XYZ file of C-alpha atoms in Angstrom:
708
model
C -4.445 -45.429 23.925
C -1.147 -47.319 24.121
C 2.166 -46.583 25.860
C 5.834 -46.974 24.858
C 9.006 -46.571 26.941
C 12.130 -44.810 25.625
C 15.190 -44.138 27.789
C 13.191 -44.601 30.918
C 10.544 -42.092 29.839
C 7.022 -43.408 29.310
C 5.260 -41.810 26.339
C 1.608 -42.105 25.296
C 0.703 -42.551 21.655
C -2.582 -41.439 20.197
C -5.226 -43.991 19.357
C -5.502 -44.392 15.585
C -7.984 -42.026 13.973
C -9.922 -44.926 12.520
C -10.775 -46.200 16.012
C -12.010 -42.768 17.045
C -14.118 -42.545 13.889
C -15.673 -45.964 14.470
C -16.435 -45.050 18.064
C -18.128 -41.826 16.983
C -20.175 -43.461 14.239
C -21.345 -46.248 16.518
C -22.144 -43.986 19.456
C -25.640 -43.375 20.740
C -25.357 -39.581 20.477
C -24.478 -39.820 16.780
C -27.462 -42.073 16.037
C -29.817 -39.800 17.971
C -28.525 -36.785 16.031
C -29.229 -38.573 12.754
C -32.735 -39.549 13.883
C -33.400 -35.943 14.888
C -32.363 -34.693 11.456
C -34.551 -37.321 9.782
C -37.487 -36.234 11.967
C -36.979 -32.580 11.007
C -36.735 -33.500 7.319
C -39.930 -35.565 7.620
C -41.753 -32.599 9.153
C -40.614 -30.399 6.249
C -41.702 -33.050 3.754
C -45.112 -33.240 5.420
C -45.737 -29.495 5.703
C -44.397 -28.576 2.251
C -46.106 -30.206 -0.722
C -43.659 -32.443 -2.521
C -43.014 -32.852 -6.252
C -45.319 -30.020 -7.275
C -44.762 -28.115 -10.541
C -41.919 -25.632 -10.102
C -44.150 -22.727 -11.096
C -46.259 -23.380 -7.990
C -43.220 -22.987 -5.755
C -42.176 -19.784 -7.537
C -45.635 -18.313 -6.933
C -45.629 -19.436 -3.305
C -42.133 -18.429 -2.165
C -40.949 -15.891 -4.730
C -37.872 -16.108 -6.985
C -35.237 -15.705 -4.241
C -36.487 -18.293 -1.756
C -37.490 -20.593 -4.609
C -33.833 -20.798 -5.633
C -32.688 -21.291 -2.022
C -35.166 -24.101 -1.316
C -34.438 -25.673 -4.699
C -30.696 -25.799 -3.988
C -31.228 -27.697 -0.738
C -33.820 -30.017 -2.263
C -36.866 -29.159 -0.159
C -39.258 -29.794 -3.058
C -38.368 -33.515 -3.016
C -37.050 -34.058 0.503
C -37.193 -37.852 0.540
C -35.065 -38.144 -2.583
C -32.657 -35.306 -1.781
C -29.002 -36.313 -1.666
C -28.565 -35.101 1.906
C -31.590 -37.065 3.138
C -30.315 -40.236 1.490
C -26.870 -39.521 2.959
C -28.382 -39.236 6.449
C -30.196 -42.532 5.900
C -26.945 -44.128 4.774
C -25.050 -42.856 7.827
C -27.861 -44.101 10.073
C -27.530 -47.577 8.542
C -23.763 -47.432 8.999
C -23.989 -46.151 12.570
C -26.549 -48.740 13.653
C -24.673 -51.536 11.902
C -21.435 -50.620 13.675
C -23.311 -50.453 16.958
C -24.653 -53.975 16.385
C -21.230 -55.266 15.345
C -19.600 -53.820 18.461
C -22.212 -54.803 21.038
C -24.039 -57.890 19.749
C -21.126 -60.320 20.342
C -20.752 -59.046 23.888
C -24.461 -59.446 24.501
C -24.533 -62.936 23.044
C -21.594 -63.874 25.224
C -23.284 -62.386 28.277
C -26.513 -64.267 27.540
C -24.555 -67.545 27.431
C -22.554 -66.670 30.521
C -23.532 -68.011 33.961
C -21.497 -65.387 35.800
C -20.035 -68.048 38.035
C -16.975 -66.055 39.062
C -18.767 -64.206 41.825
C -17.464 -64.341 45.404
C -19.269 -64.601 48.683
C -18.194 -61.106 49.696
C -19.668 -59.539 46.536
C -22.986 -61.298 47.159
C -23.119 -59.723 50.617
C -23.075 -56.301 48.950
C -26.278 -56.946 46.944
C -29.420 -55.070 47.964
C -31.665 -58.101 47.414
C -30.110 -60.869 49.547
C -31.080 -63.435 52.145
C -29.318 -66.147 54.127
C -30.525 -69.127 56.112
C -29.381 -72.307 57.852
C -30.369 -75.728 56.485
C -29.979 -79.165 58.125
C -29.184 -80.679 54.716
C -25.586 -81.295 53.700
C -24.068 -78.901 51.186
C -24.422 -81.167 48.106
C -28.035 -82.087 48.868
C -28.949 -78.447 49.486
C -27.365 -77.420 46.201
C -29.418 -79.992 44.294
C -32.553 -78.881 46.136
C -31.878 -75.227 45.182
C -31.339 -76.137 41.538
C -34.584 -78.138 41.493
C -36.672 -75.396 43.131
C -35.216 -72.714 40.841
C -36.133 -74.890 37.875
C -39.729 -75.036 39.097
C -39.658 -71.215 39.336
C -38.666 -70.927 35.675
C -34.924 -70.456 36.119
C -32.162 -72.323 34.376
C -29.420 -73.164 36.807
C -25.941 -74.596 37.079
C -24.105 -76.006 40.098
C -20.466 -74.961 40.365
C -18.073 -76.308 42.948
C -15.937 -73.719 44.673
C -13.190 -74.003 47.273
C -14.949 -75.179 50.440
C -18.326 -74.090 48.949
C -20.864 -74.770 46.249
C -22.368 -72.042 43.996
C -25.763 -72.412 42.411
C -26.046 -69.781 39.638
C -29.355 -69.282 37.820
C -30.766 -66.966 35.197
C -34.104 -66.169 33.660
C -35.073 -63.844 30.789
C -31.585 -63.702 29.324
C -33.239 -63.281 25.918
C -34.127 -59.692 26.838
C -30.905 -58.661 25.163
C -32.348 -59.911 21.895
C -34.613 -56.865 22.155
C -31.633 -54.567 21.703
C -30.327 -56.632 18.786
C -33.714 -56.931 17.076
C -34.572 -53.231 17.519
C -31.265 -52.050 16.085
C -31.416 -54.617 13.304
C -34.932 -53.376 12.495
C -33.616 -49.863 11.968
C -30.974 -51.143 9.567
C -33.385 -53.384 7.662
C -36.114 -50.714 7.373
C -33.623 -48.088 6.188
C -32.198 -50.500 3.618
C -35.720 -51.261 2.423
C -36.425 -47.545 2.170
C -33.236 -46.964 0.209
C -34.133 -49.835 -2.122
C -37.459 -48.133 -2.856
C -35.945 -44.668 -3.194
C -35.076 -43.046 -6.486
C -31.381 -43.845 -6.118
C -31.515 -46.387 -8.983
C -33.089 -43.706 -11.189
C -30.510 -41.141 -10.107
C -27.771 -43.672 -10.884
C -29.139 -44.038 -14.418
C -29.248 -40.250 -14.770
C -25.679 -39.840 -13.519
C -23.954 -42.706 -15.302
C -26.241 -43.976 -18.075
C -27.169 -40.727 -19.809
C -30.851 -40.714 -18.865
C -32.368 -37.225 -18.809
C -35.884 -35.963 -18.026
C -38.065 -34.947 -20.947
C -39.315 -31.374 -20.610
C -41.189 -30.973 -23.894
C -44.505 -32.206 -25.198
C -45.465 -34.704 -27.831
C -46.489 -38.297 -28.472
C -44.996 -40.696 -25.915
C -44.044 -43.248 -28.575
C -41.846 -40.643 -30.269
C -39.895 -39.602 -27.170
C -36.170 -40.469 -27.586
C -34.507 -43.354 -25.744
C -32.481 -41.116 -23.405
C -35.740 -40.112 -21.726
C -37.002 -43.696 -21.296
C -36.300 -46.274 -18.594
C -36.272 -49.963 -19.473
C -37.921 -52.977 -17.890
C -34.788 -53.616 -15.825
C -35.370 -50.522 -13.687
C -35.359 -52.091 -10.185
C -37.698 -49.652 -8.456
C -40.022 -46.807 -9.367
C -43.332 -45.149 -8.648
C -45.009 -43.878 -11.812
C -48.418 -42.718 -13.038
C -50.366 -43.350 -16.192
C -53.680 -41.809 -17.285
C -55.717 -43.966 -19.678
C -58.941 -42.753 -21.365
C -61.802 -45.177 -21.836
C -61.274 -47.445 -24.820
C -57.543 -46.795 -24.962
C -54.461 -48.555 -23.604
C -50.995 -47.750 -22.364
C -47.747 -49.673 -21.989
C -45.793 -46.834 -20.379
C -45.973 -44.748 -17.238
C -44.600 -41.340 -16.310
C -42.125 -40.703 -13.506
C -42.204 -37.002 -12.543
C -38.857 -35.298 -12.041
C -38.017 -31.761 -10.949
C -37.217 -30.621 -14.493
C -39.445 -32.891 -16.568
C -40.564 -36.510 -16.736
C -39.054 -39.911 -17.445
C -40.953 -42.521 -19.434
C -41.055 -45.938 -17.768
C -41.618 -48.966 -20.001
C -44.078 -51.564 -18.648
C -43.983 -55.319 -19.369
C -47.684 -55.295 -20.237
C -50.352 -53.112 -21.806
C -53.315 -51.902 -19.755
C -56.521 -51.332 -21.732
C -59.258 -49.403 -19.944
C -62.508 -50.970 -21.083
C -64.793 -49.009 -18.766
C -64.513 -46.607 -15.883
C -67.299 -46.969 -13.300
C -68.176 -44.325 -10.766
C -70.959 -44.131 -8.172
C -72.190 -40.900 -6.676
C -73.823 -39.746 -3.496
C -77.260 -38.157 -3.729
C -75.533 -34.774 -3.816
C -73.603 -35.756 -6.935
C -70.248 -36.318 -5.232
C -68.154 -39.384 -6.147
C -68.588 -42.260 -3.703
C -66.811 -45.183 -5.371
C -64.855 -45.537 -8.577
C -63.261 -48.550 -10.233
C -61.698 -49.473 -13.563
C -62.453 -52.500 -15.694
C -59.202 -53.259 -17.485
C -57.728 -55.817 -19.823
C -54.038 -56.665 -19.416
C -51.916 -58.112 -22.224
C -48.502 -59.549 -21.376
C -45.884 -58.544 -23.959
C -43.711 -61.613 -23.399
C -46.320 -64.373 -23.450
C -49.182 -62.655 -25.250
C -51.440 -63.707 -22.384
C -54.555 -61.555 -21.921
C -56.762 -61.386 -18.850
C -59.374 -59.040 -17.391
C -59.348 -57.438 -13.971
C -61.114 -54.782 -11.931
C -58.927 -52.231 -10.153
C -60.513 -50.405 -7.229
C -59.267 -48.085 -4.532
C -57.204 -50.164 -2.055
C -57.614 -53.214 -4.336
C -54.656 -53.064 -6.719
C -53.734 -55.364 -9.567
C -50.547 -57.310 -8.732
C -48.763 -58.783 -11.737
C -45.121 -59.530 -12.528
C -43.862 -57.789 -9.418
C -45.768 -54.593 -10.235
C -48.702 -53.155 -8.318
C -51.239 -51.093 -10.268
C -53.320 -48.890 -7.950
C -56.454 -46.905 -8.716
C -55.099 -43.455 -7.922
C -57.753 -41.051 -9.191
C -59.651 -40.149 -12.321
C -59.657 -37.234 -14.699
C -60.951 -36.101 -18.027
C -59.917 -38.244 -20.967
C -60.636 -35.809 -23.769
C -64.268 -34.734 -23.402
C -65.716 -33.265 -26.599
C -67.009 -29.730 -26.028
C -69.357 -27.441 -27.936
C -69.512 -23.825 -26.820
C -71.059 -20.510 -27.770
C -68.772 -17.537 -27.895
C -69.910 -13.996 -27.109
C -67.742 -10.923 -27.745
C -66.775 -8.960 -24.647
C -65.655 -5.881 -26.593
C -67.050 -3.804 -29.434
C -70.631 -3.204 -30.510
C -71.450 -6.733 -31.644
C -73.427 -9.197 -29.531
C -73.935 -12.066 -31.988
C -72.724 -15.445 -30.756
C -70.589 -17.924 -32.680
C -69.978 -21.674 -32.406
C -66.723 -23.156 -31.116
C -65.695 -26.786 -30.609
C -62.911 -28.135 -28.447
C -61.500 -31.180 -26.702
C -60.122 -31.320 -23.178
C -56.314 -31.542 -23.088
C -56.156 -30.123 -26.624
C -56.058 -26.605 -28.075
C -58.300 -24.700 -30.501
C -57.268 -21.628 -32.516
C -59.554 -18.624 -32.147
C -59.552 -15.655 -34.510
C -61.587 -12.586 -33.600
C -60.636 -10.451 -36.586
C -58.533 -7.291 -36.740
C -55.407 -9.343 -36.152
C -56.663 -10.766 -32.852
C -55.372 -14.345 -32.859
C -55.751 -16.497 -29.753
C -55.405 -20.119 -28.740
C -57.876 -21.769 -26.394
C -56.151 -24.450 -24.314
C -58.835 -26.697 -22.834
C -57.496 -27.769 -19.446
C -60.456 -29.317 -17.658
C -64.088 -30.309 -17.592
C -66.224 -31.294 -14.624
C -69.703 -32.754 -15.062
C -70.531 -32.171 -11.397
C -69.775 -29.234 -9.124
C -71.201 -29.850 -5.673
C -70.862 -26.862 -3.394
C -72.059 -25.692 -0.007
C -74.798 -23.238 -0.948
C -75.024 -21.873 2.594
C -71.868 -19.800 1.878
C -72.602 -18.285 -1.499
C -70.082 -15.486 -1.778
C -68.217 -16.252 -4.989
C -65.398 -13.778 -5.451
C -66.217 -10.880 -7.732
C -63.616 -10.056 -10.353
C -63.754 -6.458 -9.193
C -62.997 -7.386 -5.595
C -59.961 -9.508 -6.391
C -57.851 -10.557 -3.413
C -59.924 -8.567 -0.924
C -62.665 -11.173 -0.551
C -62.571 -14.594 1.070
C -63.010 -17.538 -1.290
C -66.407 -18.647 0.069
C -68.288 -20.394 -2.699
C -65.156 -20.702 -4.809
C -63.287 -22.677 -2.153
C -62.572 -26.221 -3.326
C -63.697 -25.749 -6.925
C -60.271 -26.759 -8.177
C -60.413 -30.260 -6.668
C -61.940 -33.339 -8.225
C -63.421 -34.475 -4.923
C -64.885 -31.288 -3.484
C -65.914 -30.522 0.052
C -69.042 -32.644 -0.230
C -67.010 -35.843 -0.092
C -66.722 -35.410 3.680
C -70.449 -35.026 4.309
C -72.668 -36.526 1.687
C -75.804 -35.871 3.772
C -75.326 -32.122 4.108
C -78.548 -30.511 2.888
C -76.730 -27.319 1.929
C -74.694 -29.169 -0.713
C -76.055 -28.714 -4.211
C -74.900 -29.778 -7.628
C -74.521 -26.574 -9.628
C -73.865 -28.378 -12.899
C -70.994 -28.794 -15.349
C -68.119 -26.396 -15.814
C -65.292 -25.986 -18.294
C -61.806 -24.687 -17.591
C -59.475 -23.260 -20.217
C -56.610 -20.877 -20.864
C -56.866 -18.104 -23.433
C -53.407 -17.409 -24.809
C -52.637 -14.483 -27.096
C -50.036 -14.363 -29.859
C -47.404 -13.020 -27.443
C -47.749 -16.118 -25.246
C -49.544 -14.370 -22.369
C -52.479 -16.304 -20.933
C -55.240 -16.051 -18.386
C -57.192 -18.992 -17.047
C -60.987 -19.144 -17.039
C -63.625 -21.364 -15.469
C -67.179 -21.001 -16.753
C -70.293 -22.762 -15.526
C -72.775 -24.187 -17.988
C -75.880 -23.487 -15.912
C -76.888 -20.384 -13.933
C -76.412 -20.436 -10.171
C -78.597 -18.746 -7.570
C -76.469 -16.509 -5.331
C -78.013 -14.062 -2.856
C -81.391 -14.648 -4.496
C -80.093 -13.736 -7.964
C -79.726 -16.160 -10.871
C -76.372 -15.558 -12.500
C -73.834 -17.255 -14.749
C -70.422 -17.520 -13.083
C -67.422 -16.749 -15.284
C -64.203 -17.323 -13.321
C -60.835 -15.812 -14.149
C -57.341 -15.835 -12.659
C -53.920 -14.734 -13.832
C -51.773 -17.158 -11.799
C -52.346 -20.917 -11.368
C -51.870 -20.656 -7.614
C -54.588 -18.005 -7.171
C -58.265 -18.760 -6.546
C -60.716 -17.863 -9.274
C -62.546 -14.546 -9.148
C -65.984 -14.547 -10.731
C -67.894 -12.296 -13.077
C -71.619 -12.661 -12.327
C -73.597 -12.337 -15.523
C -77.341 -12.165 -14.749
C -79.547 -14.688 -16.500
C -82.448 -13.260 -18.507
C -85.988 -14.614 -18.665
C -84.869 -17.406 -21.017
C -81.965 -18.367 -18.706
C -79.389 -17.108 -21.186
C -76.802 -14.332 -21.306
C -78.237 -12.777 -24.474
C -79.897 -9.763 -22.823
C -76.759 -8.901 -20.885
C -74.661 -9.239 -24.019
C -77.119 -6.968 -25.845
C -76.771 -4.346 -23.105
C -72.968 -4.692 -23.101
C -72.819 -4.124 -26.875
C -75.158 -1.136 -26.597
C -72.959 0.437 -23.916
C -70.056 0.340 -26.365
C -72.101 1.933 -29.168
C -71.771 5.780 -29.117
C -74.925 6.208 -31.211
C -77.030 4.128 -28.839
C -75.588 5.938 -25.830
C -76.550 9.278 -27.374
C -80.021 7.977 -28.182
C -80.427 6.654 -24.659
C -79.397 10.033 -23.227
C -82.042 11.802 -25.325
C -84.688 9.259 -24.327
C -83.816 9.689 -20.665
C -84.028 13.508 -20.883
C -87.405 13.301 -22.674
C -88.754 10.858 -20.117
C -87.509 12.942 -17.178
C -88.819 16.260 -18.644
C -91.553 15.283 -21.122
C -93.225 18.745 -21.290
C -90.076 20.775 -21.960
C -90.605 23.525 -24.523
C -88.844 26.730 -25.349
C -86.794 28.669 -22.922
C -85.290 27.431 -19.696
C -87.068 24.027 -19.737
C -85.513 23.171 -23.074
C -82.107 24.212 -21.768
C -82.585 22.053 -18.678
C -83.539 19.033 -20.812
C -80.461 19.523 -22.964
C -78.324 19.765 -19.836
C -79.936 16.600 -18.484
C -79.247 14.836 -21.782
C -75.627 15.941 -21.587
C -75.369 14.680 -18.017
C -76.903 11.361 -19.081
C -74.524 11.030 -22.021
C -71.613 11.939 -19.787
C -72.536 9.260 -17.228
C -72.891 6.600 -19.930
C -69.613 7.585 -21.586
C -67.813 7.550 -18.275
C -69.317 4.179 -17.316
C -68.355 2.795 -20.731
C -64.780 4.057 -20.306
C -64.801 6.057 -23.542
C -61.840 8.324 -24.360
C -64.047 11.375 -24.099
C -64.459 10.697 -20.386
C -60.748 10.395 -19.646
C -60.390 14.130 -19.259
C -62.562 13.774 -16.180
C -60.076 11.402 -14.621
C -61.911 8.189 -15.538
C -59.783 5.177 -16.387
C -61.246 1.880 -17.586
C -64.936 2.613 -17.050
C -67.395 1.107 -14.591
C -67.929 2.223 -11.029
C -64.197 2.765 -10.633
C -64.323 5.550 -13.237
C -67.310 7.128 -11.504
C -65.675 6.995 -8.081
C -62.545 8.668 -9.440
C -64.670 11.399 -10.985
C -66.507 11.977 -7.703
C -63.213 12.350 -5.877
C -62.886 15.745 -7.576
C -66.134 16.934 -5.990
C -65.760 18.738 -2.638
C -66.047 16.186 0.156
C -69.074 17.882 1.715
C -71.008 17.472 -1.548
C -69.762 14.021 -2.585
C -72.651 12.041 -1.082
C -75.288 14.236 -2.714
C -73.440 14.261 -6.038
C -73.064 10.472 -5.969
C -76.798 10.037 -5.330
C -77.734 12.284 -8.259
C -75.135 10.702 -10.537
C -76.337 7.145 -9.820
C -79.965 8.099 -10.392
C -79.031 9.527 -13.780
C -76.904 6.458 -14.606
C -79.618 3.987 -13.629
C -82.235 5.823 -15.655
C -79.874 6.132 -18.612
C -79.019 2.402 -18.486
C -82.733 1.592 -18.575
C -83.208 3.701 -21.675
C -80.055 2.191 -23.205
C -81.557 -1.268 -22.730
C -84.806 -0.158 -24.368
C -82.930 1.443 -27.270
C -80.911 -1.733 -27.813
C -84.029 -3.889 -27.918
C -85.719 -1.440 -30.268
C -82.699 -1.570 -32.598
C -82.966 -5.382 -32.706
C -86.709 -5.199 -33.450
C -87.803 -6.388 -30.004
C -90.605 -4.924 -27.888
C -89.673 -2.807 -24.852
C -89.526 -4.534 -21.483
C -92.046 -3.756 -18.827
C -90.889 -1.534 -15.995
C -91.411 -3.888 -13.078
C -89.395 -5.117 -10.091
C -88.062 -8.178 -11.910
C -86.638 -6.165 -14.796
C -85.350 -3.520 -12.406
C -83.491 -6.220 -10.472
C -82.034 -7.585 -13.714
C -80.837 -4.121 -14.776
C -79.160 -3.601 -11.404
C -77.313 -6.927 -11.662
C -76.444 -6.248 -15.291
C -74.982 -2.844 -14.416
C -72.864 -4.400 -11.669
C -71.647 -7.089 -14.072
C -70.814 -4.484 -16.731
C -68.709 -2.636 -14.197
C -66.947 -5.860 -13.158
C -66.381 -6.877 -16.776
C -63.656 -4.244 -17.067
C -61.559 -6.580 -14.891
C -62.432 -9.760 -16.810
C -59.569 -9.288 -19.222
C -60.842 -11.433 -22.093
C -62.156 -10.395 -25.520
C -64.652 -13.240 -25.539
C -66.884 -15.164 -23.140
C -67.245 -18.881 -23.882
C -70.368 -20.581 -22.607
C -70.562 -24.380 -22.525
C -73.481 -25.567 -24.661
C -73.028 -29.326 -25.178
C -70.514 -31.996 -24.192
C -69.728 -35.658 -24.716
C -67.866 -36.822 -21.646
C -64.831 -39.096 -21.942
C -63.435 -40.292 -18.607
C -59.861 -41.365 -17.943
C -58.522 -43.452 -15.095
C -55.264 -42.504 -13.390
C -53.218 -45.476 -12.195
C -50.151 -45.527 -10.012
C -47.734 -48.261 -11.063
C -45.170 -49.200 -8.431
C -42.251 -51.576 -8.333
C -41.030 -51.772 -4.766
C -38.597 -54.604 -3.990
C -37.894 -52.976 -0.654
C -41.454 -53.520 0.543
C -40.835 -57.054 1.814
C -37.564 -55.904 3.345
C -39.453 -53.208 5.256
C -42.018 -55.791 6.397
C -39.161 -57.940 7.728
C -37.760 -54.895 9.523
C -41.158 -54.223 11.077
C -41.253 -57.824 12.332
C -37.819 -57.360 13.906
C -39.008 -54.107 15.456
C -42.052 -55.764 17.020
C -39.910 -58.580 18.399
C -37.357 -56.100 19.688
C -39.896 -53.870 21.410
C -41.645 -56.907 22.913
C -38.346 -58.308 24.180
C -37.194 -55.026 25.691
C -40.471 -54.169 27.415
C -41.901 -57.568 28.382
C -38.839 -59.724 29.051
C -36.851 -58.955 32.192
C -33.474 -60.542 32.795
C -32.954 -61.820 36.351
C -29.826 -63.353 37.810
C -29.725 -65.356 41.056
C -26.869 -66.906 43.052
C -26.951 -69.206 46.063
C -23.617 -69.581 47.881
C -23.641 -72.752 50.025
C -20.978 -73.688 52.540
C -20.716 -76.253 55.312
C -21.764 -75.408 58.854
C -22.034 -77.263 62.160
C -25.799 -77.820 61.774
C -25.626 -78.810 58.065
C -25.152 -76.037 55.503
C -25.413 -72.259 55.345
C -26.948 -70.645 52.242
C -26.538 -67.067 51.046
C -28.892 -65.986 48.231
C -28.496 -62.813 46.156
C -30.597 -61.593 43.230
C -30.195 -58.802 40.648
C -31.891 -57.394 37.578
C -31.245 -54.556 35.135
C -34.660 -52.968 35.770
C -35.860 -52.916 39.324
C -39.664 -52.970 39.402
C -42.420 -53.881 41.849
C -42.744 -57.236 40.079
C -39.071 -57.924 40.743
C -39.498 -57.105 44.428
C -42.500 -59.399 44.562
C -40.608 -62.221 42.847
C -37.660 -61.817 45.209
C -40.001 -61.992 48.186
C -41.546 -65.221 46.882
C -38.142 -66.835 46.293
C -36.930 -65.574 49.669
C -39.809 -67.451 51.277
C -39.763 -70.535 49.050
C -36.078 -71.469 48.833
C -35.336 -71.791 52.580
C -38.314 -74.114 53.168
C -37.492 -77.602 54.383
C -38.234 -80.534 52.120
């Protein structure tokens, strides 16, 4: 603030706005506010998964909050414009703080503070005075020598009728402030260098746009590709065995950018070791690299935490995935009266058309294959498709991850390899799709051997499982035979007659015959209702299965519901047994023996038939054979800011060490003539008063006055 005088009146003029702005930007409170905002943003970026597919966020937050969070950039916090702006302001604020204070500190470190007066020294808390027989000049030299032995640098200054010995030690402590603040600037600059600002610049001013479609990478237009001059990026490339790649993919919010590489990586072999439970323990890639500029070719092995460094790029072993495994499956109809299987071939990451006749055209999109599925068999409660969201995940937890729960405890005896599985989407001609996950081998759950057929409607949901019981040959054929028979009206009618004859074998004329006919009608009615036939809809049944039966029983008076349910289930179980026998007889097979094993199978089969109404697919695809093709996923990074960050970390270490372990001490000895020789007044100060400082003062207080 300055002053001017006009006509004897003194007026104050405002300080220029630029000075006020600089003072604000370089203030401690402004820097702390920025650091607080960065800390909050970092917490959000840690809690919320970053750079996930947008559909995942829509499923998680809903359409409204998805739009809100998308507008403020929470799905890519560390590359959001506001986060980069905060980082930029922090660099500016800290730089201004250094510019304003560093010269003063450097000047203070060089200063001896020799303008002190005797009266000001008397006001110090740590002071001492004594009488010496030595003359003033000799005592001053003695003080300077003894302070030098104590680690102080000193200077002798002549004053009017006195001599001042000024000394200092640890003046470099102020370097701690300079180094620490410089570290913040350097680290932030290094972070900004490794951010996606160069990519954003190319999107804003050079016409680069993310590619949102699908197709061959070599045919993607130039506006979706970044050249070799891109200064920084972090990209991924998945390479199947026996194939190579000279590009990598940079994920963006609305697509991907293709990053050109200066060399081609050929994956010769992918090696993986497993624990005894079948879980991955170590994986590495044997690669061959060919330089495009020189034509030079060399081999290398890329392992986890052992990247390949070449031409300023680091190639890390990120993960592994399927590289196009060849699949052979058997398809079984899940609707109609047919149970005959058919062959189907596919390849992971490709699609196969599927025609089921009667205008039913589908596409099978093969999305994944896993040769090992190691699960904790002590919690074997795979979600039933009929129970939906009401059950905990249990057995199904972790099935969607390449490295399942067993990776954390390879010696857990409850962990078992339940065999290969295939994952695919079945898409109809309208574009609607459901996702399925089917296991190749049967799994023992609750003492029952069943095939698990998983299904889900949304990618973010866990799979729910249809449990198809395995027959004596460890196949699904018997269950498929029973399913087809349940959909055959003729076989249901035959089964009803068989059940009535078996229940009342000696029925003749009169009332017994009427009772058998009524029992046959009740049997037929239970089968029709369980099958979900139109004829049962008048009873309130919708969709078949136990749901249809429960809705029918709701019409029975509550006092009689339990008894009616018991009778109804006995009739249904007996009718299902006869339906199974009738189906086998139709196919020319002998009847099954009525024992506990077959009774258990029929119970499981009936439960699975009820659950199958929720399966929502016209066909069940069972994995029969496969030829595995592995692919290695590499992360390719170009990070020029890495060395800058390392330099910043060095400055930070030096700064913290200087601030915490170097203490600045100042000492003055004012010497003046006296009748007996010379009188000395010592005073000492420090910025941080500690017990060590008190101890040091006590030692100097005792040492300096000693006679030579």
